[in-house]
CSV table of C-alpha atoms in Angstrom, one decimal:
chain,number,residue,atom,x,y,z
R,267,MET,CA,-9.3,-13.7,79.6
R,268,LEU,CA,-12.3,-15.2,78.1
R,269,MET,CA,-14.2,-11.9,78.3
R,270,LEU,CA,-11.4,-10.0,76.8
R,271,GLN,CA,-11.2,-12.4,74.0
R,272,ASN,CA,-14.9,-11.9,73.4
R,273,ALA,CA,-14.7,-8.2,73.7
R,274,ALA,CA,-11.7,-7.6,71.4
R,275,PRO,CA,-13.5,-8.3,68.1
R,276,GLN,CA,-16.4,-6.3,69.1
R,277,LEU,CA,-14.2,-3.3,70.0
R,278,ALA,CA,-12.3,-3.7,66.8
R,279,GLU,CA,-15.6,-3.9,64.9
R,280,ALA,CA,-16.8,-0.7,66.5
R,281,ALA,CA,-13.6,1.1,65.7
R,282,GLU,CA,-13.7,-0.3,62.2
R,283,GLN,CA,-17.3,0.9,61.7
R,284,GLY,CA,-16.4,4.3,63.0
R,285,GLY,CA,-13.3,4.2,60.6
R,286,ILE,CA,-15.4,3.2,57.6
R,287,GLN,CA,-18.0,5.8,58.4
R,288,LYS,CA,-15.2,8.4,58.7
R,289,PHE,CA,-13.6,7.2,55.5
R,290,PHE,CA,-16.8,7.5,53.5
R,291,ALA,CA,-17.5,10.9,55.1
R,292,ASP,CA,-14.1,12.1,54.2
R,293,LEU,CA,-14.4,10.7,50.7
R,294,SER,CA,-17.7,12.4,50.0
R,295,GLN,CA,-16.4,15.7,51.3
R,296,SER,CA,-13.4,15.3,49.1
R,297,PHE,CA,-15.6,14.5,46.2
R,298,GLU,CA,-17.8,17.6,46.9
R,299,LYS,CA,-14.7,19.8,47.1
R,300,THR,CA,-13.3,18.5,43.9
R,301,PHE,CA,-16.4,18.5,41.7
R,302,ILE,CA,-19.3,20.4,43.3
R,303,THR,CA,-17.8,23.4,45.1
R,304,ASP,CA,-17.7,26.4,42.8
R,305,GLU,CA,-18.9,24.1,40.0
R,306,ARG,CA,-15.5,22.7,39.6
R,307,TRP,CA,-16.9,19.8,37.4
R,308,LYS,CA,-17.0,22.5,34.7
R,309,PHE,CA,-13.2,22.7,34.8
R,310,PHE,CA,-13.1,19.0,34.0
R,311,LEU,CA,-15.6,19.4,31.2
R,312,ASP,CA,-13.7,22.3,29.6
R,313,GLY,CA,-10.4,20.4,30.1
R,314,THR,CA,-11.8,17.3,28.4
R,315,LEU,CA,-13.1,19.4,25.5
R,316,ALA,CA,-9.7,21.1,25.2
R,317,THR,CA,-7.9,17.8,25.1
R,318,LEU,CA,-10.3,16.5,22.5
R,319,ARG,CA,-9.8,19.5,20.3
R,320,ILE,CA,-6.0,19.5,20.6
R,321,ALA,CA,-5.8,15.7,19.9
R,322,PHE,CA,-8.2,15.9,17.0
R,323,PHE,CA,-6.6,18.7,15.1
R,324,ALA,CA,-3.1,17.4,16.0
R,325,ALA,CA,-4.2,13.9,14.5
R,326,LEU,CA,-5.4,15.6,11.4
R,327,LEU,CA,-2.2,17.5,10.9
R,328,GLY,CA,-0.3,14.4,11.7
R,329,ILE,CA,-2.0,12.4,9.0
R,330,LEU,CA,-1.5,15.1,6.4
R,331,LEU,CA,2.2,15.6,7.2
R,332,GLY,CA,2.7,11.8,7.6
R,333,PHE,CA,1.2,10.9,4.2
R,334,LEU,CA,3.1,13.8,2.5
R,335,LEU,CA,6.4,12.7,4.0
R,336,ALA,CA,5.7,9.0,3.3
R,337,ALA,CA,5.0,9.9,-0.3
R,338,VAL,CA,8.3,11.6,-0.7
R,339,ARG,CA,10.3,8.9,1.0
R,340,SER,CA,8.6,6.0,-0.8
R,341,THR,CA,8.8,7.7,-4.2
R,342,HIS,CA,12.5,8.4,-3.5
R,343,ASP,CA,13.1,4.8,-2.6
R,344,MET,CA,11.3,3.3,-5.5
R,345,ARG,CA,12.6,5.7,-8.2
R,346,LEU,CA,16.2,6.5,-7.1
R,347,LEU,CA,17.5,4.0,-4.6
R,348,GLY,CA,20.7,2.6,-5.9
R,349,ARG,CA,20.7,4.8,-9.0
R,350,LYS,CA,22.4,8.1,-9.9
R,351,SER,CA,19.9,11.0,-10.1
R,352,ARG,CA,19.9,12.4,-13.5
R,353,THR,CA,17.0,14.8,-14.2
R,354,PHE,CA,16.2,18.0,-12.5
R,355,SER,CA,13.1,16.5,-10.8
R,356,ASP,CA,15.3,13.7,-9.5
R,357,VAL,CA,17.6,16.2,-7.7
R,358,ILE,CA,14.5,18.0,-6.2
R,359,LEU,CA,13.2,14.6,-5.0
R,360,LYS,CA,16.6,13.9,-3.4
R,361,ILE,CA,16.6,17.2,-1.6
R,362,LEU,CA,13.0,16.8,-0.4
R,363,ASN,CA,13.9,13.3,0.8
R,364,THR,CA,16.9,14.6,2.8
R,365,LEU,CA,14.6,17.3,4.4
R,366,CYS,CA,12.1,14.6,5.4
R,367,ASN,CA,14.7,12.4,7.0
R,368,LEU,CA,16.0,15.4,8.9
R,369,TYR,CA,12.5,16.2,10.1
R,370,ILE,CA,11.9,12.6,11.2
R,371,THR,CA,15.3,12.3,12.9
R,372,VAL,CA,14.9,15.5,14.9
R,373,ILE,CA,11.3,15.0,15.9
R,374,ARG,CA,11.8,11.4,16.9
R,375,GLY,CA,15.1,12.2,18.7
R,376,THR,CA,13.8,14.9,21.0
R,377,PRO,CA,11.3,14.7,23.9
R,378,ALA,CA,7.8,16.0,23.2
R,379,VAL,CA,7.8,18.2,26.2
R,380,ILE,CA,10.9,20.1,24.9
R,381,GLN,CA,9.1,20.4,21.5
R,382,VAL,CA,6.0,21.9,23.1
R,383,MET,CA,8.1,24.3,25.1
R,384,ILE,CA,10.1,25.4,22.0
R,385,MET,CA,6.8,26.0,20.2
R,386,TYR,CA,5.2,27.7,23.2
R,387,PHE,CA,8.0,29.8,24.6
R,388,ILE,CA,10.0,30.6,21.4
R,389,ILE,CA,7.8,30.4,18.3
R,390,PHE,CA,4.5,31.4,20.0
R,391,ALA,CA,6.3,33.7,22.5
R,392,ASN,CA,4.2,36.7,21.3
R,393,SER,CA,1.0,34.9,20.7
R,394,ARG,CA,-1.9,34.3,23.0
R,395,ASN,CA,-3.2,31.4,21.0
R,396,LYS,CA,-2.0,28.6,23.4
R,397,GLU,CA,-4.1,25.9,21.9
R,398,VAL,CA,-2.8,26.4,18.3
R,399,ALA,CA,0.7,26.1,19.6
R,400,ALA,CA,-0.2,22.8,21.2
R,401,VAL,CA,-2.0,21.5,18.0
R,402,LEU,CA,1.0,22.5,15.9
R,403,SER,CA,3.5,20.9,18.2
R,404,PHE,CA,1.7,17.6,18.7
R,405,GLY,CA,0.7,17.5,15.0
R,406,ILE,CA,4.3,18.0,13.8
R,407,ASN,CA,5.4,15.4,16.4
R,408,SER,CA,2.8,12.8,15.3
R,409,GLY,CA,3.5,13.4,11.6
R,410,ALA,CA,7.0,11.9,12.0
R,411,TYR,CA,5.6,8.7,13.4
R,412,VAL,CA,2.7,8.5,11.0
R,413,ALA,CA,5.2,8.9,8.1
R,414,GLU,CA,7.1,5.9,9.1
R,415,ILE,CA,4.0,3.9,9.7
R,416,VAL,CA,2.6,4.8,6.2
R,417,ARG,CA,6.0,4.1,4.6
R,418,SER,CA,6.0,0.6,6.2
R,419,GLY,CA,2.5,0.0,4.8
R,420,ILE,CA,3.5,1.0,1.3
R,421,MET,CA,6.5,-1.2,1.5
R,422,SER,CA,4.4,-4.1,2.7
R,423,ILE,CA,2.5,-4.2,-0.6
R,424,ASP,CA,3.7,-6.8,-3.1
R,425,LYS,CA,5.7,-5.4,-6.0
R,426,GLY,CA,3.4,-7.3,-8.4
R,427,GLN,CA,0.6,-4.9,-7.5
R,428,PHE,CA,2.6,-2.0,-8.6
R,429,GLU,CA,3.6,-3.8,-11.8
R,430,ALA,CA,0.1,-4.9,-12.7
R,431,SER,CA,-1.2,-1.4,-12.4
R,432,ARG,CA,1.6,0.1,-14.4
R,433,SER,CA,1.2,-2.5,-17.1
R,434,LEU,CA,-2.4,-1.5,-17.4
R,435,GLY,CA,-1.2,2.0,-18.3
R,436,PHE,CA,-1.7,3.8,-14.9
R,437,ASP,CA,1.0,6.3,-14.0
R,438,TYR,CA,2.9,6.3,-10.7
R,439,LYS,CA,0.4,8.7,-9.0
R,440,SER,CA,-2.8,6.9,-9.9
R,441,THR,CA,-1.2,3.5,-9.0
R,442,MET,CA,-0.4,4.9,-5.5
R,443,PHE,CA,-3.9,6.4,-5.2
R,444,HIS,CA,-6.1,3.5,-6.5
R,445,ILE,CA,-4.0,0.4,-5.8
R,446,ILE,CA,-1.2,0.8,-3.3
R,447,LEU,CA,-2.6,3.2,-0.7
R,448,PRO,CA,-6.0,1.6,-0.1
R,449,GLN,CA,-4.3,-1.7,0.5
R,450,ALA,CA,-1.5,-0.1,2.6
R,451,PHE,CA,-4.1,1.7,4.7
R,452,LYS,CA,-5.8,-1.4,5.7
R,453,ASN,CA,-2.5,-3.0,6.8
R,454,ILE,CA,-1.4,0.0,8.9
R,455,LEU,CA,-4.7,0.7,10.6
R,456,PRO,CA,-3.8,-1.0,13.9
R,457,ALA,CA,-0.5,0.8,14.0
R,458,LEU,CA,-2.1,4.1,13.1
R,459,GLY,CA,-4.8,3.6,15.8
R,460,ASN,CA,-2.0,3.0,18.3
R,461,GLU,CA,-0.3,6.2,17.3
R,462,PHE,CA,-3.5,8.2,17.9
R,463,ILE,CA,-4.0,6.6,21.3
R,464,VAL,CA,-0.5,7.6,22.2
R,465,LEU,CA,-1.2,11.0,20.8
R,466,ILE,CA,-4.3,11.6,23.0
R,467,LYS,CA,-2.3,10.8,26.1
R,468,GLU,CA,0.7,12.8,25.0
R,469,THR,CA,-1.4,16.0,24.9
R,470,SER,CA,-1.2,15.9,28.7
R,471,VAL,CA,2.4,17.2,28.2
R,472,ALA,CA,0.7,20.6,27.3
R,473,ALA,CA,-0.1,21.1,30.9
R,474,TYR,CA,3.6,21.7,31.4
R,475,VAL,CA,3.4,25.0,29.7
R,476,GLY,CA,0.0,25.9,31.2
R,477,ILE,CA,-2.4,25.1,28.4
R,478,SER,CA,-5.7,24.4,30.2
R,479,GLU,CA,-6.4,20.8,29.0
R,480,LEU,CA,-7.4,17.9,31.1
R,481,THR,CA,-4.2,17.2,33.0
R,482,TYR,CA,-3.8,21.0,33.7
R,483,VAL,CA,-7.3,21.4,35.1
R,484,GLY,CA,-6.8,18.3,37.3
R,485,ASN,CA,-3.7,19.9,38.7
R,486,LEU,CA,-5.5,23.3,39.2
R,487,VAL,CA,-8.3,21.7,41.2
R,488,ARG,CA,-5.8,19.7,43.2
R,489,SER,CA,-3.9,22.8,44.2
R,490,ARG,CA,-7.1,24.6,45.2
R,491,THR,CA,-8.6,21.8,47.3
R,492,TYR,CA,-5.5,20.1,48.6
R,493,GLU,CA,-7.2,16.9,47.5
R,494,ALA,CA,-5.2,14.7,45.2
R,495,PHE,CA,-7.4,11.5,45.0
R,496,PHE,CA,-10.4,12.7,42.9
R,497,PRO,CA,-8.7,15.1,40.5
R,498,LEU,CA,-6.2,12.5,39.5
R,499,ILE,CA,-8.5,9.6,39.4
R,500,ALA,CA,-11.0,11.7,37.4
R,501,ASP,CA,-8.3,12.6,34.9
R,502,ALA,CA,-7.2,9.1,34.5
R,503,LEU,CA,-10.8,7.8,34.0
R,504,ILE,CA,-11.6,10.4,31.4
R,505,TYR,CA,-8.4,9.6,29.4
R,506,LEU,CA,-9.3,6.0,29.7
R,507,ALA,CA,-12.9,6.6,28.5
R,508,ILE,CA,-11.6,8.6,25.4
R,509,VAL,CA,-9.1,5.9,24.5
R,510,LEU,CA,-11.8,3.2,24.9
R,511,ILE,CA,-14.2,5.0,22.6
R,512,LEU,CA,-11.5,5.5,20.0
R,513,SER,CA,-10.4,1.8,20.2
R,514,PHE,CA,-14.0,0.8,19.7
R,515,LEU,CA,-14.4,3.0,16.6
R,516,LEU,CA,-11.1,1.8,15.1
R,517,LYS,CA,-12.1,-1.9,15.6
R,518,LYS,CA,-15.4,-1.2,13.8
R,519,LEU,CA,-13.5,0.5,10.9
R,520,GLU,CA,-11.0,-2.4,10.8
R,521,ARG,CA,-13.8,-4.9,10.5
R,522,ARG,CA,-15.4,-3.0,7.7
R,523,LEU,CA,-12.2,-2.8,5.7
R,524,ARG,CA,-11.6,-6.5,6.1
R,525,ASN,CA,-14.6,-7.3,3.9
R,526,SER,CA,-12.3,-8.3,1.0
R,527,ASP,CA,-10.4,-10.8,3.0
R,528,HIS,CA,-11.7,-14.3,2.6
F,161,MET,CA,8.0,-2.1,-47.3
F,162,THR,CA,4.5,-3.9,-47.3
F,163,THR,CA,5.7,-6.2,-44.6
F,164,ASP,CA,6.9,-3.3,-42.4
F,165,SER,CA,3.4,-2.1,-41.7
F,166,ASN,CA,2.7,-5.6,-40.3
F,167,ILE,CA,5.4,-5.4,-37.8
F,168,LEU,CA,3.9,-4.6,-34.4
F,169,ILE,CA,7.1,-4.8,-32.2
F,170,LYS,CA,10.6,-4.5,-33.4
F,171,VAL,CA,13.4,-5.1,-31.0
F,172,ASP,CA,16.9,-3.9,-31.9
F,173,GLY,CA,20.1,-4.7,-29.9
F,174,LEU,CA,18.2,-4.9,-26.6
F,175,ARG,CA,20.5,-5.0,-23.6
F,176,LYS,CA,19.8,-5.0,-19.9
F,177,SER,CA,22.1,-5.1,-16.9
F,178,PHE,CA,21.4,-5.1,-13.2
F,179,GLY,CA,24.7,-3.6,-11.9
F,180,ASP,CA,27.4,-5.9,-13.1
F,181,LEU,CA,25.0,-8.7,-14.1
F,182,HIS,CA,24.4,-8.6,-17.8
F,183,VAL,CA,21.0,-10.3,-18.3
F,184,LEU,CA,20.3,-9.4,-21.9
F,185,LYS,CA,23.3,-9.0,-24.3
F,186,GLY,CA,21.8,-7.7,-27.5
F,187,ILE,CA,18.5,-9.2,-28.6
F,188,ASP,CA,16.9,-8.6,-32.0
F,189,ALA,CA,13.4,-9.7,-32.7
F,190,GLU,CA,10.3,-8.8,-34.8
F,191,ILE,CA,6.7,-9.6,-33.9
F,192,LYS,CA,4.2,-9.3,-36.6
F,193,LYS,CA,0.4,-8.7,-36.2
F,194,GLY,CA,-1.2,-12.1,-35.4
F,195,ASP,CA,2.1,-13.7,-34.4
F,196,VAL,CA,2.3,-15.9,-31.3
F,197,MET,CA,5.9,-15.8,-30.3
F,198,VAL,CA,6.7,-18.4,-27.7
F,199,VAL,CA,9.9,-17.7,-25.7
F,200,VAL,CA,11.6,-20.7,-24.0
F,201,GLY,CA,14.8,-21.1,-22.1
F,202,ALA,CA,16.3,-22.3,-18.9
F,203,SER,CA,15.6,-20.3,-15.7
F,204,GLY,CA,18.0,-17.3,-15.4
F,205,SER,CA,18.4,-17.2,-19.3
F,206,GLY,CA,16.9,-13.8,-19.5
F,207,LYS,CA,13.6,-14.7,-21.2
F,208,SER,CA,11.3,-13.1,-18.5
F,209,THR,CA,13.5,-9.9,-18.5
F,210,PHE,CA,13.1,-9.8,-22.3
F,211,LEU,CA,9.4,-9.9,-21.9
F,212,ARG,CA,9.3,-7.3,-19.2
F,213,CYS,CA,11.5,-5.0,-21.3
F,214,LEU,CA,8.8,-5.0,-24.1
F,215,ASN,CA,6.5,-2.8,-22.0
F,216,LEU,CA,9.3,-1.1,-20.2
F,217,LEU,CA,8.6,-2.7,-16.7
F,218,GLU,CA,12.3,-3.1,-16.9
F,219,GLU,CA,14.1,-0.2,-18.3
F,220,PRO,CA,16.5,-1.4,-21.0
F,221,THR,CA,20.2,-0.5,-20.6
F,222,GLY,CA,20.6,-0.3,-24.4
F,223,GLY,CA,19.0,-0.9,-27.7
F,224,THR,CA,15.5,0.2,-28.9
F,225,ILE,CA,12.0,-1.2,-28.9
F,226,THR,CA,9.7,0.1,-31.6
F,227,PHE,CA,6.0,-0.5,-30.9
F,228,GLU,CA,3.5,0.5,-33.6
F,229,GLY,CA,6.1,2.6,-35.2
F,230,VAL,CA,7.1,4.5,-32.1
F,231,ASP,CA,10.5,4.0,-30.3
F,232,ILE,CA,9.1,3.6,-26.7
F,233,THR,CA,12.6,3.5,-25.1
F,234,ASP,CA,12.8,7.2,-26.0
F,235,PRO,CA,12.4,9.0,-22.6
F,236,SER,CA,10.2,11.7,-24.1
F,237,VAL,CA,7.5,9.1,-25.0
F,238,ASN,CA,4.7,8.8,-22.6
F,239,ILE,CA,4.9,5.1,-21.9
F,240,ASN,CA,1.6,4.9,-20.0
F,241,LYS,CA,-0.2,5.5,-23.3
F,242,HIS,CA,1.6,2.7,-25.0
F,243,ARG,CA,1.2,0.3,-22.1
F,244,GLN,CA,-2.5,0.5,-22.5
F,245,LYS,CA,-2.1,-1.2,-25.9
F,246,MET,CA,0.1,-4.0,-24.3
F,247,GLY,CA,-1.7,-6.2,-22.0
F,248,MET,CA,0.3,-8.2,-19.5
F,249,VAL,CA,-0.4,-11.4,-17.6
F,250,PHE,CA,1.9,-12.3,-14.7
F,251,GLN,CA,3.0,-15.6,-13.2
F,252,GLN,CA,1.6,-14.5,-9.8
F,253,PHE,CA,-1.7,-13.1,-11.3
F,254,ASN,CA,-1.3,-9.8,-9.4
F,255,LEU,CA,-5.1,-9.2,-9.2
F,256,PHE,CA,-6.0,-6.3,-6.9
F,257,PRO,CA,-7.2,-8.0,-3.8
F,258,HIS,CA,-9.2,-5.1,-2.4
F,259,LYS,CA,-11.5,-5.0,-5.5
F,260,THR,CA,-14.0,-7.4,-6.8
F,261,VAL,CA,-13.3,-9.2,-10.1
F,262,LEU,CA,-15.6,-6.8,-11.9
F,263,LYS,CA,-13.8,-3.7,-10.4
F,264,ASN,CA,-10.4,-5.3,-11.2
F,265,MET,CA,-11.6,-5.4,-14.9
F,266,THR,CA,-13.3,-2.0,-15.1
F,267,LEU,CA,-10.7,0.2,-13.3
F,268,GLY,CA,-8.5,0.7,-16.3
F,269,PRO,CA,-11.3,1.1,-18.9
F,270,ILE,CA,-13.1,3.7,-16.8
F,271,LYS,CA,-10.1,5.7,-15.6
F,272,LEU,CA,-7.8,5.5,-18.6
F,273,LEU,CA,-10.1,4.8,-21.6
F,274,LYS,CA,-12.8,7.1,-20.2
F,275,GLN,CA,-15.5,4.5,-20.8
F,276,SER,CA,-18.7,4.9,-18.8
F,277,LYS,CA,-19.2,2.6,-15.9
F,278,LYS,CA,-22.1,0.9,-17.7
F,279,GLU,CA,-20.1,0.4,-20.9
F,280,ALA,CA,-17.1,-0.9,-19.0
F,281,GLU,CA,-19.1,-3.3,-16.9
F,282,ALA,CA,-21.1,-4.7,-20.0
F,283,ASN,CA,-17.8,-5.2,-21.7
F,284,ALA,CA,-16.3,-6.9,-18.7
F,285,MET,CA,-19.2,-9.2,-18.2
F,286,GLU,CA,-19.0,-10.3,-21.8
F,287,LEU,CA,-15.3,-11.1,-21.4
F,288,LEU,CA,-16.0,-12.9,-18.1
F,289,ALA,CA,-18.7,-15.0,-19.9
F,290,ARG,CA,-16.2,-16.0,-22.5
F,291,VAL,CA,-13.9,-17.5,-19.9
F,292,GLY,CA,-16.7,-19.1,-18.0
F,293,LEU,CA,-16.5,-16.8,-14.9
F,294,ALA,CA,-19.6,-14.6,-15.3
F,295,ASP,CA,-20.8,-15.9,-11.9
F,296,LYS,CA,-17.6,-14.7,-10.2
F,297,ALA,CA,-18.0,-11.0,-11.2
F,298,HIS,CA,-18.7,-9.9,-7.7
F,299,ALA,CA,-16.3,-12.2,-5.9
F,300,TYR,CA,-13.0,-11.0,-4.4
F,301,PRO,CA,-9.8,-12.5,-5.8
F,302,GLY,CA,-9.2,-14.2,-2.5
F,303,GLN,CA,-12.2,-16.4,-3.2
F,304,LEU,CA,-11.0,-17.7,-6.5
F,305,SER,CA,-8.7,-20.7,-7.3
F,306,GLY,CA,-5.4,-20.1,-9.0
F,307,GLY,CA,-6.8,-21.1,-12.4
F,308,GLN,CA,-9.8,-18.8,-12.0
F,309,LYS,CA,-7.5,-15.9,-10.9
F,310,GLN,CA,-5.3,-16.3,-13.9
F,311,ARG,CA,-8.3,-16.3,-16.3
F,312,VAL,CA,-9.5,-13.2,-14.6
F,313,ALA,CA,-6.0,-11.6,-15.0
F,314,ILE,CA,-6.2,-12.4,-18.7
F,315,VAL,CA,-9.6,-10.8,-19.3
F,316,ARG,CA,-8.6,-7.8,-17.1
F,317,ALA,CA,-5.8,-7.1,-19.6
F,318,LEU,CA,-8.1,-7.8,-22.5
F,319,ALA,CA,-10.7,-5.3,-21.2
F,320,MET,CA,-8.2,-2.6,-22.2
F,321,ASN,CA,-8.6,-3.8,-25.7
F,322,PRO,CA,-4.8,-4.3,-26.3
F,323,ASP,CA,-3.0,-4.8,-29.6
F,324,VAL,CA,-0.7,-7.3,-28.1
F,325,MET,CA,-0.7,-9.6,-25.0
F,326,LEU,CA,2.4,-10.4,-23.0
F,327,PHE,CA,2.4,-13.6,-20.9
F,328,ASP,CA,5.1,-14.1,-18.2
F,329,GLU,CA,5.0,-17.8,-17.3
F,330,PRO,CA,1.2,-17.6,-16.9
F,331,THR,CA,0.9,-21.3,-15.7
F,332,SER,CA,4.0,-21.7,-13.6
F,333,ALA,CA,2.4,-20.8,-10.3
F,334,LEU,CA,-0.7,-23.0,-10.9
F,335,ASP,CA,-1.6,-26.5,-9.6
F,336,PRO,CA,-1.2,-29.0,-12.4
F,337,GLU,CA,-4.9,-29.6,-12.7
F,338,MET,CA,-5.6,-25.8,-13.4
F,339,VAL,CA,-2.9,-25.4,-16.1
F,340,GLY,CA,-5.3,-26.7,-18.8
F,341,GLU,CA,-8.1,-24.2,-18.2
F,342,VAL,CA,-5.6,-21.3,-18.6
F,343,LEU,CA,-4.0,-22.7,-21.7
F,344,GLU,CA,-7.4,-23.2,-23.2
F,345,VAL,CA,-8.2,-19.5,-22.8
F,346,MET,CA,-4.9,-18.6,-24.4
F,347,LYS,CA,-5.4,-20.9,-27.4
F,348,LYS,CA,-8.7,-19.5,-28.0
F,349,LEU,CA,-7.3,-16.0,-27.9
F,350,ALA,CA,-4.5,-17.0,-30.4
F,351,LYS,CA,-7.1,-18.5,-32.8
F,352,GLU,CA,-9.0,-15.2,-32.7
F,353,GLY,CA,-5.9,-13.6,-34.0
F,354,MET,CA,-4.5,-11.8,-31.0
F,355,THR,CA,-0.8,-11.0,-31.2
F,356,MET,CA,0.9,-12.7,-28.3
F,357,VAL,CA,4.4,-13.0,-26.7
F,358,VAL,CA,4.5,-15.9,-24.3
F,359,VAL,CA,7.2,-16.9,-22.0
F,360,THR,CA,6.4,-20.5,-20.9
F,361,HIS,CA,7.7,-24.0,-20.1
F,362,GLU,CA,4.7,-25.5,-21.7
F,363,MET,CA,6.3,-27.1,-24.8
F,364,GLY,CA,2.9,-28.5,-25.9
F,365,PHE,CA,1.5,-25.0,-26.1
F,366,ALA,CA,4.5,-23.7,-28.0
F,367,ARG,CA,4.3,-26.5,-30.6
F,368,GLU,CA,0.5,-26.3,-31.1
F,369,VAL,CA,-0.1,-22.6,-30.9
F,370,GLY,CA,3.2,-20.8,-31.5
F,371,THR,CA,3.9,-19.3,-34.9
F,372,GLN,CA,7.5,-18.8,-34.0
F,373,VAL,CA,9.5,-20.3,-31.1
F,374,VAL,CA,12.5,-18.5,-29.7
F,375,PHE,CA,15.2,-20.1,-27.5
F,376,VAL,CA,17.0,-17.6,-25.2
F,377,ASP,CA,20.2,-18.6,-23.6
F,378,GLU,CA,22.6,-16.5,-21.6
F,379,GLY,CA,20.9,-13.3,-22.8
F,380,VAL,CA,20.9,-13.9,-26.4
F,381,ILE,CA,18.5,-15.6,-28.9
F,382,VAL,CA,20.4,-18.7,-30.0
F,383,GLU,CA,17.7,-20.2,-32.2
F,384,GLN,CA,14.4,-19.1,-33.6
F,385,ASN,CA,12.2,-21.1,-35.9
F,386,ALA,CA,8.7,-22.2,-36.7
F,387,PRO,CA,7.6,-24.8,-34.1
F,388,GLU,CA,7.9,-27.9,-36.5
F,389,GLU,CA,11.5,-27.1,-37.3
F,390,PHE,CA,12.3,-25.9,-33.8
F,391,PHE,CA,11.2,-29.1,-32.1
F,392,GLY,CA,11.7,-31.5,-35.0
F,393,ASN,CA,15.2,-30.4,-36.1
F,394,PRO,CA,16.9,-28.2,-33.5
F,395,GLN,CA,20.4,-27.0,-34.6
F,396,ASN,CA,22.0,-25.4,-31.6
F,397,PRO,CA,23.6,-28.0,-29.1
F,398,ARG,CA,22.4,-26.0,-26.1
F,399,LEU,CA,18.8,-26.1,-27.5
F,400,LYS,CA,19.2,-29.9,-28.1
F,401,ASP,CA,20.4,-30.3,-24.6
F,402,PHE,CA,17.5,-28.2,-23.2
F,403,LEU,CA,14.8,-30.0,-25.2
F,404,SER,CA,16.1,-33.4,-24.1
F,405,LYS,CA,15.5,-32.3,-20.6
F,406,VAL,CA,12.1,-30.7,-20.9
F,407,LEU,CA,10.4,-33.0,-23.5
């Protein structure tokens, strides 16, 4: 009994050591298969670059669309809300506002994966330019969210700022440009940053239609090696790294813009 | 006819409604060059709305406002041009918080009057020195006291070299100890001959600086007189009641 009692831990230890060694051997083999064999690390590099390209241009498009939409919606609310439209330009503004509302409603009301598929299988059915389809799809998607963020920023500025600028003789456009938007931008920067973080991760949806970005290449490697661990963990870590870098840059920008707050 | 050329602002039958709420019910007034018109009245009487109609921050529902011979209520008039000649000072200061004091003052002159940066800044520094704030040129509004903010707001409007200054309760949001410094600046401005329309509760200022005092009640001017008569011998019972409460 005594001997057995003494031997048991040793046996377990030996088995454990063998297990640990085997575990690490398997792990390194798995690692090699995932990254080294056939230079598969290049897949991950290309996938990362594709993800960055798609996210960057989609964000640019999102900002452009978002600010345009927000400009139309805010101008409409400030000029026409609770009033009858009278002039020709009022009517145009009203129509534009309705279109913007429709756009925002449809985009926010449908899943991104469906939007990507519509763009890829219907609109870009005859085109080989897969990445452009992804950029357009995610840019249009992001624009709807950015529009509401920017509009909330414009509405957060005190009415007195608007009046002070108009009383100096600035017209509506210059007031927006010099007085309202710079202040609004500072207020919405955290929300805007959040939107772009979401956007970066959302580009993974493009894997669904076979655009070879980061998620897609992870899957590709997984299906070739029958190893799930490293491709998925690598994908996750790369997304995390991109988001961390973006967060860091945003925080820096926020700090710089805060210099007038005392 | 000779007096006509001296009239800077002429208001005829001015009306303003917000939906079913009739705030101004037909106001006539004349402001001559060099006048200091002080507008008093209870809160809700329409005195602020009257002032805000003068530069069309509120769009009148009816009547006309003639400024330097031009009917500015005419929709075909470019109101932005005329607003450059009408400085306005608000109760809540409304300085631009993302710009320094100097930038607050030079934005209009540079962008609208096409002054050079150097010229606009020299002019702004001179104005700041006149109100004792030259050392605050590079401060942000958030670093200033209420009284300092309002003095900056006044010189920001003056930097546009206006023909008339509109004051909308300029001391009502200030701590009591800061009211004096703002009124001092306004008195100096009046002495220099600036035409002013001032909505205020400062009866001392009205009596001392005003050339005419106007009492607005329920959207109409019920009494208008030189300050001695206005305060010494009020006629209208509502005005008597009002003065007994505020004096």
